[in-house]
XYZ file of C-alpha atoms in Angstrom:
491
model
C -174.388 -78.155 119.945
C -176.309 -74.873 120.777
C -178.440 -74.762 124.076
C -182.736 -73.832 124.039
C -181.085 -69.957 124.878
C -179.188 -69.867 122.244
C -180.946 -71.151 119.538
C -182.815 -67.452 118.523
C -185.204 -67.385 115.757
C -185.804 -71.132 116.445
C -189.766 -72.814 116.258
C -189.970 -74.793 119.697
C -193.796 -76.051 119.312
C -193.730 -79.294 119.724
C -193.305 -80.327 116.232
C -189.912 -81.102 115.590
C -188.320 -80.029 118.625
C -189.808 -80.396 121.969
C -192.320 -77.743 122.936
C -190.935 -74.961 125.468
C -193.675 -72.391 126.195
C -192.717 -68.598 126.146
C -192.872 -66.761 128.843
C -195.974 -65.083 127.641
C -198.300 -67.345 126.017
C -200.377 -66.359 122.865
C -203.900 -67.249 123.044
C -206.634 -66.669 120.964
C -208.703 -63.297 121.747
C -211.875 -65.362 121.483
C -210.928 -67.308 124.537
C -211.793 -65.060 127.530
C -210.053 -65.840 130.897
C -211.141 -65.203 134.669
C -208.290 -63.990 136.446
C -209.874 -62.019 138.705
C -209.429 -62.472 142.510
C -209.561 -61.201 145.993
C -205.730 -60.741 148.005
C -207.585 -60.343 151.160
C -208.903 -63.552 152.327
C -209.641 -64.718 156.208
C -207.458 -67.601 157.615
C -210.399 -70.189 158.067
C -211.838 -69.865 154.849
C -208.520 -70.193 152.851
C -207.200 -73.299 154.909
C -211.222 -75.074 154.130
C -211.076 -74.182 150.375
C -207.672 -74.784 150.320
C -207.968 -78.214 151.895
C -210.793 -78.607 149.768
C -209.335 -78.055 146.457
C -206.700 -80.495 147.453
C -209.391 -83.835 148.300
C -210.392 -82.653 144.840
C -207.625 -83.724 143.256
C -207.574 -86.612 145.471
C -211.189 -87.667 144.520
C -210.295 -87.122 140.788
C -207.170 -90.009 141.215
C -208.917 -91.971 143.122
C -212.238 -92.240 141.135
C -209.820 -93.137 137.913
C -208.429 -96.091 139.972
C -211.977 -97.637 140.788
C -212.762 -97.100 137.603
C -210.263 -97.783 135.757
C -210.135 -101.548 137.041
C -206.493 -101.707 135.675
C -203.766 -103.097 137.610
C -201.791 -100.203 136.003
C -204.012 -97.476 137.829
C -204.950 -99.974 141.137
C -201.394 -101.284 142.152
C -198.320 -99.435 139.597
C -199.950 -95.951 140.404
C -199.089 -95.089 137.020
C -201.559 -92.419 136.928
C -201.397 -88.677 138.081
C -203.809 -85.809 138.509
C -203.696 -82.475 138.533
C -205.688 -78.395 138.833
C -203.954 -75.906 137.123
C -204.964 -71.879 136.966
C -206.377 -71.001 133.774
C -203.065 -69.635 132.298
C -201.371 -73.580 133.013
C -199.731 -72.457 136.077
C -199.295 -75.562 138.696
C -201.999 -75.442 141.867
C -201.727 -78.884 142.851
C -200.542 -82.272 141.307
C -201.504 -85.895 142.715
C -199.571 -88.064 144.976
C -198.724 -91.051 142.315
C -196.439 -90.798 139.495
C -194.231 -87.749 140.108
C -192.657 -87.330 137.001
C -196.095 -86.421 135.314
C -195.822 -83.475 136.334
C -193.313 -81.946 134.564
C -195.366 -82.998 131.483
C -198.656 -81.659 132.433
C -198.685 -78.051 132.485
C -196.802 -78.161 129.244
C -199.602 -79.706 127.661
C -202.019 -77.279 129.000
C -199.948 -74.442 127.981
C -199.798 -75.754 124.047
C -203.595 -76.400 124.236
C -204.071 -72.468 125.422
C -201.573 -71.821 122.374
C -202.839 -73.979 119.555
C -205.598 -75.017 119.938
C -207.628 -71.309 121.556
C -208.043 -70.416 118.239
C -209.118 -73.548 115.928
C -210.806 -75.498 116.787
C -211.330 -73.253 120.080
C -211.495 -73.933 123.848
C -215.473 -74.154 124.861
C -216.959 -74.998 127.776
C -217.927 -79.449 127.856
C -214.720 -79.949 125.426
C -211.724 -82.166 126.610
C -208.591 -82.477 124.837
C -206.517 -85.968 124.412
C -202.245 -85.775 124.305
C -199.777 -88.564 124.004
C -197.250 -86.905 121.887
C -193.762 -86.675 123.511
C -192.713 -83.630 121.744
C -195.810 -81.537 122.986
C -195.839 -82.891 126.455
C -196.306 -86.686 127.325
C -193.475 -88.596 128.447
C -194.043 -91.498 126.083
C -196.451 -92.275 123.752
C -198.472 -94.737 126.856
C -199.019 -91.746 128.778
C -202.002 -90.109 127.736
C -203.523 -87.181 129.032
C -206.767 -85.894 128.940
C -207.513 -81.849 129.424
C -210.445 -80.408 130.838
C -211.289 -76.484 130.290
C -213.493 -75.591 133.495
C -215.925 -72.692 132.704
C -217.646 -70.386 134.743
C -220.357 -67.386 133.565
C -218.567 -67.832 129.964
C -214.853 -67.947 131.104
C -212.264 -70.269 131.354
C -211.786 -70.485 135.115
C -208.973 -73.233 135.659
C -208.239 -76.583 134.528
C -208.454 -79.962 135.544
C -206.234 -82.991 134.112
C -205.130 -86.657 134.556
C -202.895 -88.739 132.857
C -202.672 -92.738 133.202
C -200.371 -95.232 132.022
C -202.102 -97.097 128.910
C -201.595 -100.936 127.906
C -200.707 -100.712 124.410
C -201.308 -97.995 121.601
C -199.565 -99.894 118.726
C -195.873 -100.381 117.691
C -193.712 -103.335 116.808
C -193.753 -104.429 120.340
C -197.142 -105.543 122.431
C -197.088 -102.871 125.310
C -195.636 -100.331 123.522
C -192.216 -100.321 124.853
C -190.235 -100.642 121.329
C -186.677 -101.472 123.034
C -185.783 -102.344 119.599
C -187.577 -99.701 117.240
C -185.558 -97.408 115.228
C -187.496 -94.087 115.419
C -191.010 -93.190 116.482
C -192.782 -94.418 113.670
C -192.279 -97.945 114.445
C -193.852 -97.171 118.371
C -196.973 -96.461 119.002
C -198.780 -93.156 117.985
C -198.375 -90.085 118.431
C -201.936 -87.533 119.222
C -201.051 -83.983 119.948
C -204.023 -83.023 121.617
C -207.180 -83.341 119.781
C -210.869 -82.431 121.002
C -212.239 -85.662 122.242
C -214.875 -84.576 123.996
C -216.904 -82.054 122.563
C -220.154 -79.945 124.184
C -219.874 -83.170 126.938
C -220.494 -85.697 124.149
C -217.961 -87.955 123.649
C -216.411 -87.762 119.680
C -216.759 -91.321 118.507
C -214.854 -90.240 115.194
C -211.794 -89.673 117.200
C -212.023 -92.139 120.054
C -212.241 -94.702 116.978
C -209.157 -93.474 115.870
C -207.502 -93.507 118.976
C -208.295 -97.091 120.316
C -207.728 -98.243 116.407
C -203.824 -98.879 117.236
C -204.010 -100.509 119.906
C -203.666 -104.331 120.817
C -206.174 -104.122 123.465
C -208.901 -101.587 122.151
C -211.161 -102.783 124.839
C -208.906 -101.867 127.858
C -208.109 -99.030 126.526
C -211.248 -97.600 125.844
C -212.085 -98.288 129.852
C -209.224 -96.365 130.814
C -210.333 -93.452 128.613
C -213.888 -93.668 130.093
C -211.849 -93.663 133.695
C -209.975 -90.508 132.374
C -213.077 -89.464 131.085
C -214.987 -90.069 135.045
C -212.612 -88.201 136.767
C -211.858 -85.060 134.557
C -216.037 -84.569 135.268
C -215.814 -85.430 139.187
C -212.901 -83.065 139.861
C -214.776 -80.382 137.300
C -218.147 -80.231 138.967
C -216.125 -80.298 142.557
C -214.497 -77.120 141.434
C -217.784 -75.705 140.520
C -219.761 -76.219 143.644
C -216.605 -74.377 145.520
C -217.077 -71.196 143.030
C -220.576 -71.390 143.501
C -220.395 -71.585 147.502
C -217.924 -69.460 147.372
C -217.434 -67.057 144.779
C -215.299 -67.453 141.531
C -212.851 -64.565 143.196
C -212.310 -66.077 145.947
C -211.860 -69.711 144.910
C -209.711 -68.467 142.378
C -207.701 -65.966 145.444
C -207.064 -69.274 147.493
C -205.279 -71.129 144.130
C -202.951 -67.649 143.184
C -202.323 -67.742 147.542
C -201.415 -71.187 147.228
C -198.696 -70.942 144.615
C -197.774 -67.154 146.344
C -196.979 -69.338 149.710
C -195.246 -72.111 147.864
C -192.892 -69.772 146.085
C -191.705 -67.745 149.341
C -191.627 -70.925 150.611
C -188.785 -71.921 148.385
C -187.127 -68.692 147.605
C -186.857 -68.846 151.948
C -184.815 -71.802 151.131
C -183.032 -70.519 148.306
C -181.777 -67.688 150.159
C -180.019 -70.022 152.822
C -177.914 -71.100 149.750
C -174.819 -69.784 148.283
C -174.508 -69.332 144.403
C -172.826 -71.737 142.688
C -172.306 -74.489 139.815
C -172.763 -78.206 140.702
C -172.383 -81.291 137.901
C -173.242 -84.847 138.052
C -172.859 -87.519 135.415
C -173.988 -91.038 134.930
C -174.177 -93.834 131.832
C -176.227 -95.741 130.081
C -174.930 -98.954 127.963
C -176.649 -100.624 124.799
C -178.887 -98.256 123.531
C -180.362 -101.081 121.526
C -180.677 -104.735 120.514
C -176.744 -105.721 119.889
C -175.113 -102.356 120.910
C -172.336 -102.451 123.338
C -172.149 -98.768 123.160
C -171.320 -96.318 126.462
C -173.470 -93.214 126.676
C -172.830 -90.038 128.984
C -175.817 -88.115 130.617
C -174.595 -84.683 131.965
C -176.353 -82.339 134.549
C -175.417 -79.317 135.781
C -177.503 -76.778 138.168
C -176.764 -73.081 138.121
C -177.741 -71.186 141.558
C -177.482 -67.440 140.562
C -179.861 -65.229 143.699
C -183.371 -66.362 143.461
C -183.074 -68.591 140.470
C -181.858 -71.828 139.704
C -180.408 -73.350 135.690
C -180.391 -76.862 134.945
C -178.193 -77.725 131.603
C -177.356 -81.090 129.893
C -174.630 -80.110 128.074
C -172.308 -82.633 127.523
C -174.995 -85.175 127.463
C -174.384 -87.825 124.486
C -176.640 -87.146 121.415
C -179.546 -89.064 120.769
C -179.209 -92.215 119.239
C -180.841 -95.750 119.625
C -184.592 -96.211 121.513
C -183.795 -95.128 124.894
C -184.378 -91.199 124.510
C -186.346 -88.621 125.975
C -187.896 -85.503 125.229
C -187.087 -82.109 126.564
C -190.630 -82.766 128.975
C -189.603 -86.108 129.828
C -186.140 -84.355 130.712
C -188.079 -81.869 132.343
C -190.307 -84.173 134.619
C -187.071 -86.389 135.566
C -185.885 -83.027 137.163
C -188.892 -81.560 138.727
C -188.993 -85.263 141.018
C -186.157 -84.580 142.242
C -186.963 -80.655 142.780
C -190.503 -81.649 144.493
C -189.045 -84.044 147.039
C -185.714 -82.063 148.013
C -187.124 -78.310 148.006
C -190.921 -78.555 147.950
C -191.581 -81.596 149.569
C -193.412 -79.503 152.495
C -196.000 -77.778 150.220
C -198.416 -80.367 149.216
C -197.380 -81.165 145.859
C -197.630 -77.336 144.694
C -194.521 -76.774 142.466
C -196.041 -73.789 140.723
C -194.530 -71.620 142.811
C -190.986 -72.549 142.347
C -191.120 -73.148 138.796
C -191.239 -69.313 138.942
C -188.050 -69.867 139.641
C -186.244 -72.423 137.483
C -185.209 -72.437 134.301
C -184.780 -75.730 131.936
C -181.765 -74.684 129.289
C -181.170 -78.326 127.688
C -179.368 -79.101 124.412
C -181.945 -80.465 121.649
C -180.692 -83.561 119.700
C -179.230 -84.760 123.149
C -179.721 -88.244 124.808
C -182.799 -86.596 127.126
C -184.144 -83.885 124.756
C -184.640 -85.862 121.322
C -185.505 -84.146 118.274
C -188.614 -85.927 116.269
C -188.415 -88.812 115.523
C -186.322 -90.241 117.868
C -187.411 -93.651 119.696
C -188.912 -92.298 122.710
C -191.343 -95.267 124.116
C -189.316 -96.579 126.681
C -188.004 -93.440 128.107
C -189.409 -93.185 131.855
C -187.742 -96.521 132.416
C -184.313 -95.646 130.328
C -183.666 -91.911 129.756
C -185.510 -90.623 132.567
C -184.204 -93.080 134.714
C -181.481 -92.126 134.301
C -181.863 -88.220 134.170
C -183.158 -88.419 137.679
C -180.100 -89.646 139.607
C -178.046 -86.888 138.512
C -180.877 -84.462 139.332
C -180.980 -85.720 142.748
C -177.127 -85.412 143.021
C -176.934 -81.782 141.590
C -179.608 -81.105 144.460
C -178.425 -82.808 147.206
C -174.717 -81.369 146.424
C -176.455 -77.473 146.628
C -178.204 -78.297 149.550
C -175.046 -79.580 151.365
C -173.606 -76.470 150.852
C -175.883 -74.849 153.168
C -173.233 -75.126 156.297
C -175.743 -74.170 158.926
C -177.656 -77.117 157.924
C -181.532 -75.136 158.197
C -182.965 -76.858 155.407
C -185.357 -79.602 156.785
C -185.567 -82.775 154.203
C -187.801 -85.917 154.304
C -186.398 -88.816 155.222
C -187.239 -91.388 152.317
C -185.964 -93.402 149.904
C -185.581 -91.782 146.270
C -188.065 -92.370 143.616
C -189.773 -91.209 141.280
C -193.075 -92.612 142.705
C -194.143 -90.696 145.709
C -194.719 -93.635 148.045
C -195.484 -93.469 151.754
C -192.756 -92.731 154.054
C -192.462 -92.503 158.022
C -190.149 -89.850 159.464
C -189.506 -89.482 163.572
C -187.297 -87.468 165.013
C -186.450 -86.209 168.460
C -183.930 -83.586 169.585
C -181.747 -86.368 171.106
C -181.573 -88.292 168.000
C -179.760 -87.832 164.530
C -181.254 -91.123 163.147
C -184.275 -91.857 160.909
C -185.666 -95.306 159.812
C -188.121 -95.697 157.373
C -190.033 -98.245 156.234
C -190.514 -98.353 152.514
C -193.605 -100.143 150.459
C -191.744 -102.678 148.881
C -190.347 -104.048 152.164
C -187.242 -102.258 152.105
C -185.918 -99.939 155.313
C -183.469 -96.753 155.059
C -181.720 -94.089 157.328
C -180.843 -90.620 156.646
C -179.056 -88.311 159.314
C -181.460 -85.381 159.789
C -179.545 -82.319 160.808
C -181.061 -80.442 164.174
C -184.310 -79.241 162.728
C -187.963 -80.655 163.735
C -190.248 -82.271 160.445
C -193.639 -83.387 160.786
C -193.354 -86.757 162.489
C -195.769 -88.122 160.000
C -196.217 -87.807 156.432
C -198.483 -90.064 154.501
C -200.659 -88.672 151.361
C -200.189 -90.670 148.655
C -202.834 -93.361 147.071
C -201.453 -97.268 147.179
C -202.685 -100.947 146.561
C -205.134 -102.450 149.359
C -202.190 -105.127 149.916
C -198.931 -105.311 149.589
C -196.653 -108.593 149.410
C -194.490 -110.074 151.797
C -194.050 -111.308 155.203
C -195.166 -109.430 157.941
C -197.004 -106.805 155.016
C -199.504 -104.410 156.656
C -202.464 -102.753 154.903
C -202.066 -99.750 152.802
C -205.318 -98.217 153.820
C -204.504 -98.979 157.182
C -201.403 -96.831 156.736
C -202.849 -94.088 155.672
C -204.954 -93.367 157.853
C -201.727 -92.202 159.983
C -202.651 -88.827 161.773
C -200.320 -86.186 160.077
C -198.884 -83.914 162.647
C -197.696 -80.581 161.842
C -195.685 -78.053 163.227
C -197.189 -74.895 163.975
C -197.872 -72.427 161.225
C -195.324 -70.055 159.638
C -194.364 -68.531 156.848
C -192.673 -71.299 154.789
C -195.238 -73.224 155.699
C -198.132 -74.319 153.038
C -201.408 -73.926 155.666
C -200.192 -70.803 156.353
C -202.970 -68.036 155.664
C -201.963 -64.466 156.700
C -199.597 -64.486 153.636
C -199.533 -60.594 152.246
């Protein structure tokens, strides 16, 4: 079966096939942008706005979770998120469910595409998403969009997705391990305009919470949504206006700048090269004793890197994924390994990486594949190749300068505690859910600390400590350089 790259003349929008956005987006002239912004920009105001813009995004996840009142949002952290630049480029994404975001700019970039010129992109609208093939990873994971305006012109944008209870299906939750395509799961929204001129469309919202199981729940999550889209909007409005749109919109482009030579500074340590993993999957339904392959490989060629899953069995069953879902399995991996030290800003190496998958495959299903349960099943089991591939290319750097937390995989970024000391080539690290690991660090100093993301007040088991108590760790960090994100003499 052909690759994305080789399939020319080929409609990837999200309708059948997955959506892939072009390297140059086509958006409606009526839709004006602000891309304007200063390069020049002294160190102490970049590192406040910067700072800033981040306990924006922080304020935004946490003000869904006390909202919210869901156990998914409070305790599962099944929520992330995120500020993009007004052309869907990455400036930061939260500290909770990692693999949403390699589902969230895609969303944005389809809105820009599709939805710019009917029904338009206005200033007070907000856009609801839960279908796989334009973005989400399953049809539970929906997303709301919010356009931020300023003088007339669409300045950035500010998102969050969270983990619903049920949105219809043949199975209560929505996770249809036994469905035979997507139209017995829950359904599917590409977005729509939910919220329009800051009034909430009850024609739509009807129709949304109209599938579900528990309408009432769900309806309190969307008003959660809903809370923090307008918190993290009005935050990024009283920085432009304190500030200036130029410059507010100087510190996001020096952000992602920073982050990218951040990671081409590791690329370059690297040789070129090919690396593969594989794993399996059994039983891709109810009475199936069938063996399935999942293939990854990663291409290193100078400053950019491939990832293919060719050889990857085709879809088949209800435990597929779409080419996001694919996507976001990979950029977990990507974020922890290579970006880990750049406060969850991977807009700058996506720059750099290119997502080649075969369509029809296992992790990049064609509509309309059973797709529900795929961050527990296909992406699952996407990401343990994707760490492999990584870990393999970073192994290959024999002078061993690439500095790597010490932590436990997963795909939820949960707290972890790093020390090292010149004299020692151990790390422990106490993990939320009780467990310890070591890693051998190689002869390189990492901040001693490192302890951003959200958690539960409590967590079970003997001798448990608070959460909040945790985080309230100092972080210590070495001094600034280059490849490092609070760096501000940049260019």
């Amino acid at each position: 079966m052909p690759k994305i790259s080789e399939m020319k003349g080929t409609a990837f929008d999200g309708r059948k096939m997955g959506y892939v956005p072009p390297k140059k987006l086509s958006i409606s002239p009526k839709l004006k942008l602000q891309s304007k912004h200063v390069k020049s920009i002294d160190p102490i105001t970049y590192e406040v706005v910067r700072h800033a813009l981040w306990h924006v995004n922080e304020e935004h996840g946490a003000t869904i979770q006390r909202l919210s009142g869901s156990p998914v949002a409070m305790y599962a952290l099944d929520l992330n998120p995120s500020i993009l630049t007004e052309d869907g480029e990455f400036v930061y994404f939260g500290p909770y469910m990692q693999y949403m975001s390699g589902v969230t700019d895609t969303q944005v970039k389809w809105v820009l595409e599709y939805r710019s010129e009917n029904p338009g992109i206005r200033d007070g609208d907000m856009f609801l998403a839960n279908d796989p093939w334009v973005g989400a990873a399953h049809q539970q994971d929906v997303m709301l969009i919010c356009p931020v305006f300023w003088k007339g012109e669409l300045f950035c944008w500010v998102t969050n997705c969270l983990h619903q209870y049920d949105l219809g299906g043949i199975t209560p939750s929505s996770f249809c391990g036994s469905a035979k395509d997507a139209f017995e799961e829950g359904i599917c929204i590409p977005p729509v305009k939910i919220v329009e001129g800051n009034q909430i469309r009850r024609d739509i919202e009807e129709l949304y919470l109209r599938s579900s199981r528990k309408p009432e729940a769900v309806a309190l999550d969307f008003r959660a949504q809903l809370a923090g889209n307008i918190t993290a909007r009005d935050r990024v409005l009283a920085l432009i206006r304190r500030y200036g749109p130029e410059v507010v919109k100087g510190v996001m482009k020096r952000i992602i700048d920073n982050a990218e030579v951040a990671f081409l500074k590791k690329l370059k340590r690297l040789p070129d090269g090919v690396w593969r993993e594989r794993s399996y999957v059994e039983c891709c339904r109810p009475g199936d004793r069938g063996t399935y392959r999942v293939m990854l490989t990663l291409r290193k060629k100078g400053s950019k890197l491939f990832f293919e899953n060719e050889g990857t069995a085709p879809q088949n069953g209800a435990m597929n994924a779409t080419y996001s879902g694919w996507r976001g399995s990979i950029m977990v991996a990507l974020n922890q390994l290579l970006c880990w030290d750049q406060y969850f800003c991977i807009g700058g190496a996506l720059r750099h990486v290119e997502f080649d998958p075969t369509p029809g495959t296992f992790n990049c299903a064609n509509f309309p594949a059973s797709v529900s349960t795929a961050p527990i099943q296909a992406m699952e089991i996407s990401l343990y190749p994707a760490y492999n591939v990584l870990s393999k290319m970073i192994h290959s750097d024999l002078g061993r300068t690439i500095r790597l937390p010490a932590r436990r995989s997963d795909r939820r970024c949960d707290r972890r505690f790093c020390h090292r000391r010149r004299n020692l080539d151990r790390w422990a690290i106490p993990h939320t859910d009780l467990q310890t690991a070591q890693r051998r660090a190689h002869g390189t100093d990492v901040p001693a600390a490192v302890s951003v993301s959200q958690g539960s007040n409590r967590f079970r088991g003997r001798g448990a400590v608070s959460r909040r108590a945790l985080r309230r760790i100092l972080l210590h960090r070495p001094p600034h350089r280059r490849d490092h994100p609070g760096h501000a003499l940049l260019g």
